[in-house]
Short mmCIF file of C-alpha atoms in Angstrom, two decimals:
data_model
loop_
_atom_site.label_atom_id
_atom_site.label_comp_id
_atom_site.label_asym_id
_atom_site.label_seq_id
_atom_site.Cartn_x
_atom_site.Cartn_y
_atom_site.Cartn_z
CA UNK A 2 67.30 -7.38 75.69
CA UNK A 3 69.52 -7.40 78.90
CA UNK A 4 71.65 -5.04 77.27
CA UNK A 5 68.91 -2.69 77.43
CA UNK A 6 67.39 -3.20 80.68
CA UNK A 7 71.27 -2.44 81.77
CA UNK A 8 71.28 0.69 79.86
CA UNK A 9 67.96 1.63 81.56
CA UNK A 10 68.91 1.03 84.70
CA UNK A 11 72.26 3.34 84.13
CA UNK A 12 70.01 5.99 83.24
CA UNK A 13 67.83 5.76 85.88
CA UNK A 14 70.47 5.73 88.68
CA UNK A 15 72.26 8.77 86.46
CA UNK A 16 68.63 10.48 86.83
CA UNK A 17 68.83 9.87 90.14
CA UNK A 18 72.27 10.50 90.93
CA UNK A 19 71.89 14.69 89.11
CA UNK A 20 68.05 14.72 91.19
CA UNK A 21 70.08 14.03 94.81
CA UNK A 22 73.02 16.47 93.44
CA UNK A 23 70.42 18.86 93.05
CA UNK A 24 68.40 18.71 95.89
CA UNK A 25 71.98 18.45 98.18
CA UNK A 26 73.39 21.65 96.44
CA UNK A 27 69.89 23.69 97.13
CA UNK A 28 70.21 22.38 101.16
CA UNK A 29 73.62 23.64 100.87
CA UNK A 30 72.76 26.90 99.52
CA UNK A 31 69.62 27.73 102.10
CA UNK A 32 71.76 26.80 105.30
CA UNK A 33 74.92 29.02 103.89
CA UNK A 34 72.49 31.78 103.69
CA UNK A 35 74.17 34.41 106.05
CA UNK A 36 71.73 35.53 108.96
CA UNK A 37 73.26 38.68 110.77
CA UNK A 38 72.58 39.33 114.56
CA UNK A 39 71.44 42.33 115.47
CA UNK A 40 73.69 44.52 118.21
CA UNK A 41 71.20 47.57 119.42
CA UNK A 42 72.90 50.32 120.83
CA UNK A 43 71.94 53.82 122.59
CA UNK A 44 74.12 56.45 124.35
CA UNK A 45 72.80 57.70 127.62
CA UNK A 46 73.33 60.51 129.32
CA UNK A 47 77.02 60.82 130.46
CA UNK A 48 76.59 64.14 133.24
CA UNK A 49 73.91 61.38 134.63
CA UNK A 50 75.55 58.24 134.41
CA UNK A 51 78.48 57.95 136.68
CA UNK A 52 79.77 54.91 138.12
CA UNK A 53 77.09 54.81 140.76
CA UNK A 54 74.64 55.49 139.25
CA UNK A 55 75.36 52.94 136.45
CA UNK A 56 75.27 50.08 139.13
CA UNK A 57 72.23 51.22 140.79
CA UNK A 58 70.02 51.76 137.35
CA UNK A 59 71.48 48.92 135.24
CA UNK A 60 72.09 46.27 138.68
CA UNK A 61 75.41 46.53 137.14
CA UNK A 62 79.06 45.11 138.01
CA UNK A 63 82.06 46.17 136.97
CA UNK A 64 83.80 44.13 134.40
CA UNK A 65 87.02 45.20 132.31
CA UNK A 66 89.26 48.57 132.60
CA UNK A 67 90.22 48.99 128.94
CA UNK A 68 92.47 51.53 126.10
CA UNK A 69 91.19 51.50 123.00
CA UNK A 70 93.06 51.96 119.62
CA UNK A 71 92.56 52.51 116.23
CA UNK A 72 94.60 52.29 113.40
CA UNK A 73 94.35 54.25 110.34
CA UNK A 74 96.09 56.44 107.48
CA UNK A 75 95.74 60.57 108.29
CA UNK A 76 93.52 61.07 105.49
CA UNK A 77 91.66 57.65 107.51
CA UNK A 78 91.77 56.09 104.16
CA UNK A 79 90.43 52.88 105.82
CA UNK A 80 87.62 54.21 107.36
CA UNK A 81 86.84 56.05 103.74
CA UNK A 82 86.58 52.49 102.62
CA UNK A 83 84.57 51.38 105.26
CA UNK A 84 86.99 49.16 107.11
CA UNK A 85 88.16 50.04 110.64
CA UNK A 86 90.75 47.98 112.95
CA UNK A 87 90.49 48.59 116.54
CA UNK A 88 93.08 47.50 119.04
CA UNK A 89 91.92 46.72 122.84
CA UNK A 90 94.28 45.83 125.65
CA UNK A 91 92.97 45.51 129.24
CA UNK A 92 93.89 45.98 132.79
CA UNK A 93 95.01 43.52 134.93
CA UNK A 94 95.13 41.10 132.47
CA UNK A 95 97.47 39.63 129.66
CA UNK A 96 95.04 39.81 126.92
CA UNK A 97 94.64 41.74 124.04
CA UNK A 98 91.99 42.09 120.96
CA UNK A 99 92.52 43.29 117.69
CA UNK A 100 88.88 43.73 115.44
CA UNK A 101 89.16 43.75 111.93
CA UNK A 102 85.69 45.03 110.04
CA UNK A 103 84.34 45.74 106.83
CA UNK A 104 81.49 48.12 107.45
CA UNK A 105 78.18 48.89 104.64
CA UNK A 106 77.17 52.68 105.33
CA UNK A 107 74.04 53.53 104.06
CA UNK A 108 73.83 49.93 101.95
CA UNK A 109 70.59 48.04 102.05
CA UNK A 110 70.87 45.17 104.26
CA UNK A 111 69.93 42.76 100.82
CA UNK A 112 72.76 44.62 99.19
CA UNK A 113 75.19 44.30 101.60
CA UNK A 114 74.54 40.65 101.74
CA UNK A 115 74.90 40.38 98.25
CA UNK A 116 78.43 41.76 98.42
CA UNK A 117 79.36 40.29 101.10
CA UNK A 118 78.46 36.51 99.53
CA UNK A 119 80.37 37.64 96.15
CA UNK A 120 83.53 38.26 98.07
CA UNK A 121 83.23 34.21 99.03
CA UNK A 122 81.15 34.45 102.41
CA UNK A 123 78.53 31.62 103.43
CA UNK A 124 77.20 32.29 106.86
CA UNK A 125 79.23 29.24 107.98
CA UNK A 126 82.44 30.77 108.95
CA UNK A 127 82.46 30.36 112.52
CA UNK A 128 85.35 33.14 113.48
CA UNK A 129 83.48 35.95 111.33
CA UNK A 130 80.90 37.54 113.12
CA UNK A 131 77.79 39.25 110.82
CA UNK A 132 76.12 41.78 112.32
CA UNK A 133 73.17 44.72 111.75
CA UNK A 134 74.94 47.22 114.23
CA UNK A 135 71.43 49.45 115.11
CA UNK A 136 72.46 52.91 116.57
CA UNK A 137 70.44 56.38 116.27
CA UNK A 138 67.83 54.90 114.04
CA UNK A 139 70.73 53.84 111.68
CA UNK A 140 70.95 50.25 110.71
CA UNK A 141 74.86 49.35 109.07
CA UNK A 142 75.54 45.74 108.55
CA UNK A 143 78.93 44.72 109.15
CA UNK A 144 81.38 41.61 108.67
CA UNK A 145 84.06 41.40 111.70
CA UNK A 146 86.39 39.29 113.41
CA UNK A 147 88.72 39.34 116.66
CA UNK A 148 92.03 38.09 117.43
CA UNK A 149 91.73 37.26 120.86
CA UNK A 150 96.33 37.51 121.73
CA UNK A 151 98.36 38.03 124.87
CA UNK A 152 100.19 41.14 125.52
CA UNK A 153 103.90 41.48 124.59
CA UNK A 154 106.45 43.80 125.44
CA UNK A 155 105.78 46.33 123.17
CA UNK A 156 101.49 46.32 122.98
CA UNK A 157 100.17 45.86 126.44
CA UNK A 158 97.91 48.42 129.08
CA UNK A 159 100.83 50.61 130.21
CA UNK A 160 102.49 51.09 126.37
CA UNK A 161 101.51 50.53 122.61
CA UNK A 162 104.53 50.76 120.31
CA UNK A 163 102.99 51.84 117.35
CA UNK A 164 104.96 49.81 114.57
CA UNK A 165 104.65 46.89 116.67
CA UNK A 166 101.19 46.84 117.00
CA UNK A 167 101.07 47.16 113.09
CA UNK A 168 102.80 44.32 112.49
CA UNK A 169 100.16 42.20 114.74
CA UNK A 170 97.62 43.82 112.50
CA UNK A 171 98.96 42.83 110.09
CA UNK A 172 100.18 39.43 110.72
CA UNK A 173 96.45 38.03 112.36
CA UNK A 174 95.16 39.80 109.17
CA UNK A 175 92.12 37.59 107.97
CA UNK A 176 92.89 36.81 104.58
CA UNK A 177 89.10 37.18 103.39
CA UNK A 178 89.43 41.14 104.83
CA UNK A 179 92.96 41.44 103.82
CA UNK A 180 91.81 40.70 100.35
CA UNK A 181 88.29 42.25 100.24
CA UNK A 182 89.68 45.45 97.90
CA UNK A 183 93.50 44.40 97.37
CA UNK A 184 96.16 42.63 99.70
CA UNK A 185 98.34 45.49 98.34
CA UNK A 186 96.10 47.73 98.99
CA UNK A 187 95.49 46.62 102.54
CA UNK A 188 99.40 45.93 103.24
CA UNK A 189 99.85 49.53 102.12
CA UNK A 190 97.33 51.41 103.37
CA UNK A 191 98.84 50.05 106.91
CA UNK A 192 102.06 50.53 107.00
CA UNK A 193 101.06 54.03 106.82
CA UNK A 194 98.82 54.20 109.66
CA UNK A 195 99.07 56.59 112.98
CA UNK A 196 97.51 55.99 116.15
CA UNK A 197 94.38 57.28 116.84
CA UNK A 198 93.64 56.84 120.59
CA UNK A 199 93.76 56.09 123.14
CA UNK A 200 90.23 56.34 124.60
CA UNK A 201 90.09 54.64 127.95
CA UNK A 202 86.89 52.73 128.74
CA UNK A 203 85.54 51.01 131.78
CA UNK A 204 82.72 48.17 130.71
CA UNK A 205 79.58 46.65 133.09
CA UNK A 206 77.59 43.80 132.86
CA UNK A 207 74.08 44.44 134.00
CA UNK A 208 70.27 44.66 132.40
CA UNK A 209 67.27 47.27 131.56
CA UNK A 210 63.97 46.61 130.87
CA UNK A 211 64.17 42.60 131.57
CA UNK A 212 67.34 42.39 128.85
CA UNK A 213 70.94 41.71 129.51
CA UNK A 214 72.84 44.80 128.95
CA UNK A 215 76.73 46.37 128.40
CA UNK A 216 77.43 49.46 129.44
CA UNK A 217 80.50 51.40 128.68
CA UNK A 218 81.71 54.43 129.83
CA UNK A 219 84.46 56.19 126.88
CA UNK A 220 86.96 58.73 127.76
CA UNK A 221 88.80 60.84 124.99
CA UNK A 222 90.38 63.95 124.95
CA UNK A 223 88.17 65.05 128.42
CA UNK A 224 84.87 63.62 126.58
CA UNK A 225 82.72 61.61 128.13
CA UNK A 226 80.26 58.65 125.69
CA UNK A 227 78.14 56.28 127.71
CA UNK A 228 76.82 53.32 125.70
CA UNK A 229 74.32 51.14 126.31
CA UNK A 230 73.72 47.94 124.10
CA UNK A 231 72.18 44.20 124.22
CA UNK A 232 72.61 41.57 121.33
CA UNK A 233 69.46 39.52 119.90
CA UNK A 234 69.45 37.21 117.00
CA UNK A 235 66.66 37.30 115.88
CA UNK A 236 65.76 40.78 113.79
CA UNK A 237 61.76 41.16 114.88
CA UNK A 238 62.54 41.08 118.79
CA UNK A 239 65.56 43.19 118.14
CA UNK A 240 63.14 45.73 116.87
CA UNK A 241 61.12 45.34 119.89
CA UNK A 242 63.56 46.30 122.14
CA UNK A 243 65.10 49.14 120.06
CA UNK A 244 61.56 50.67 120.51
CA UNK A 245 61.48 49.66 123.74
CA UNK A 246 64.48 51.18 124.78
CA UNK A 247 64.31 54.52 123.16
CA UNK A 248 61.00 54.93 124.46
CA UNK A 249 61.70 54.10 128.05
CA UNK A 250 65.15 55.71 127.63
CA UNK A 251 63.63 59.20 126.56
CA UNK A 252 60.65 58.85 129.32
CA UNK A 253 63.45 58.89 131.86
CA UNK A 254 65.72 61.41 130.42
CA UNK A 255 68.24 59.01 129.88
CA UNK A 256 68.55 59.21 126.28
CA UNK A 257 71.09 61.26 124.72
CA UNK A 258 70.91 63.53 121.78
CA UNK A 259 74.35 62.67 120.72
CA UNK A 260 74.14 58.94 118.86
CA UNK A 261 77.43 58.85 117.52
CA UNK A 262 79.27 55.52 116.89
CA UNK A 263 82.45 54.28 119.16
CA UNK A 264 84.43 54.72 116.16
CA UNK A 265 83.24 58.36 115.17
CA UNK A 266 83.52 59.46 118.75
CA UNK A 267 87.51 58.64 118.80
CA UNK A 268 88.32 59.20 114.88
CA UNK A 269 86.45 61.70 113.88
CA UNK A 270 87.80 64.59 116.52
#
């Protein structure tokens, strides 16, 4: 008889034991769930928008004098797979940021999650950013993260050696972006990029329409982009301002008819 009361009992903690495995691995599962921010973006006018002008409409200061890189094959094999890496080093300062990102072009946000948790993503990594990137009525989810370094001889404002700025590519490489397709592939693919770049940027900090708002100002090859963009986590207020926006944008004659990306504006000259 006590032999069986003890064998009861076993089972019943073992029931119990699987139940609270259970019910910890579904918690587990619902906060890994990977909720992207939501970056909304519009280029303005740039034969309005000069420096002045910028302050006065936006209440905007002056932040960061910039040169902006990218880094890519000649037949931009990277950006053909939907990865970009962007190299930023500023004025006046010692810092420099390198971007790495895995972009989903015309992929259903669902989808692109989907992918993105089969290549061993949970929403917790705190140095990956996830992010609907919401630009000329385009919506492109996109994994990222920057390397936040300090300037060396060779990669700083006044001069970017460009084998040496490779090999800081590729040693702050993120391992779960270096090995998205193929390390190989990756390690390859780089050590036959060129330089493409620089455009030189200067960025504000200022607002429009009761939002905080960046502005920056692109130069490449005597072309002028001016972007303006605001962050918001959560997806149904994002979509109130990116109606808000355009439609206060194009009352003013702000809005431009040119939408293209940062990227596309320096690559795809």
């Amino acid at each position: 008889m006590m032999k069986s009361v003890k064998q009861m009992v076993l089972r019943l903690f073992m029931a119990s034991l699987v139940l609270l495995c259970i019910s910890g691995f579904g918690s587990a599962q619902v906060s890994a769930a990977i909720n992207p921010g939501n970056e909304i973006k519009y280029n303005i006018k740039s034969d309005i928008f000069i420096e002045s002008k910028i302050i006065n409409v936006f209440s905007a200061m002056k932040k960061d004098e910039v040169k902006i890189y990218y880094f890519d094959t000649e037949n931009k094999a990277f950006l053909g797979a939907d990865y970009n890496h962007r190299l930023r080093v500023y004025k006046d300062s010692n810092k420099i940021d390198i971007t790495y990102k895995k972009r989903f072009l015309n992929t259903p946000l669902d989808e692109a999650l989907a992918i993105t948790q089969g290549h061993g993503f949970t929403g917790n990594e705190s140095n990956y950013k996830f992010e609907l990137d919401i630009k000329g009525g385009n919506h492109t989810f996109a994994v990222s993260r920057k390397e936040s370094l300090k300037e060396t001889s060779k990669v700083s404002f006044n001069s970017v050696d460009t084998d040496a700025a490779k090999n800081l590519i590729l040693d702050n490489a993120p391992k779960k972006l270096q090995n998205w397709d193929s390390e190989v592939w990756f390690n390859d693919t780089l050590s036959q990029a060129v330089v493409y770049g620089p455009a030189k940027a200067i960025t504000y900090k200022g607002s429009y329409a009761g939002y905080e708002a960046d502005i920056e100002v692109w130069n490449y090859q005597d072309e002028i982009m001016v972007e303006l963009s605001t962050k918001e986590d959560d997806a149904s207020k994002a979509a109130d301002i990116e109606k808000l926006w355009h439609d206060k944008l194009e009352a003013e004659g702000y809005l431009s008819d040119d939408q293209r990306g940062k990227t596309a504006f320096v690559m795809e000259k």
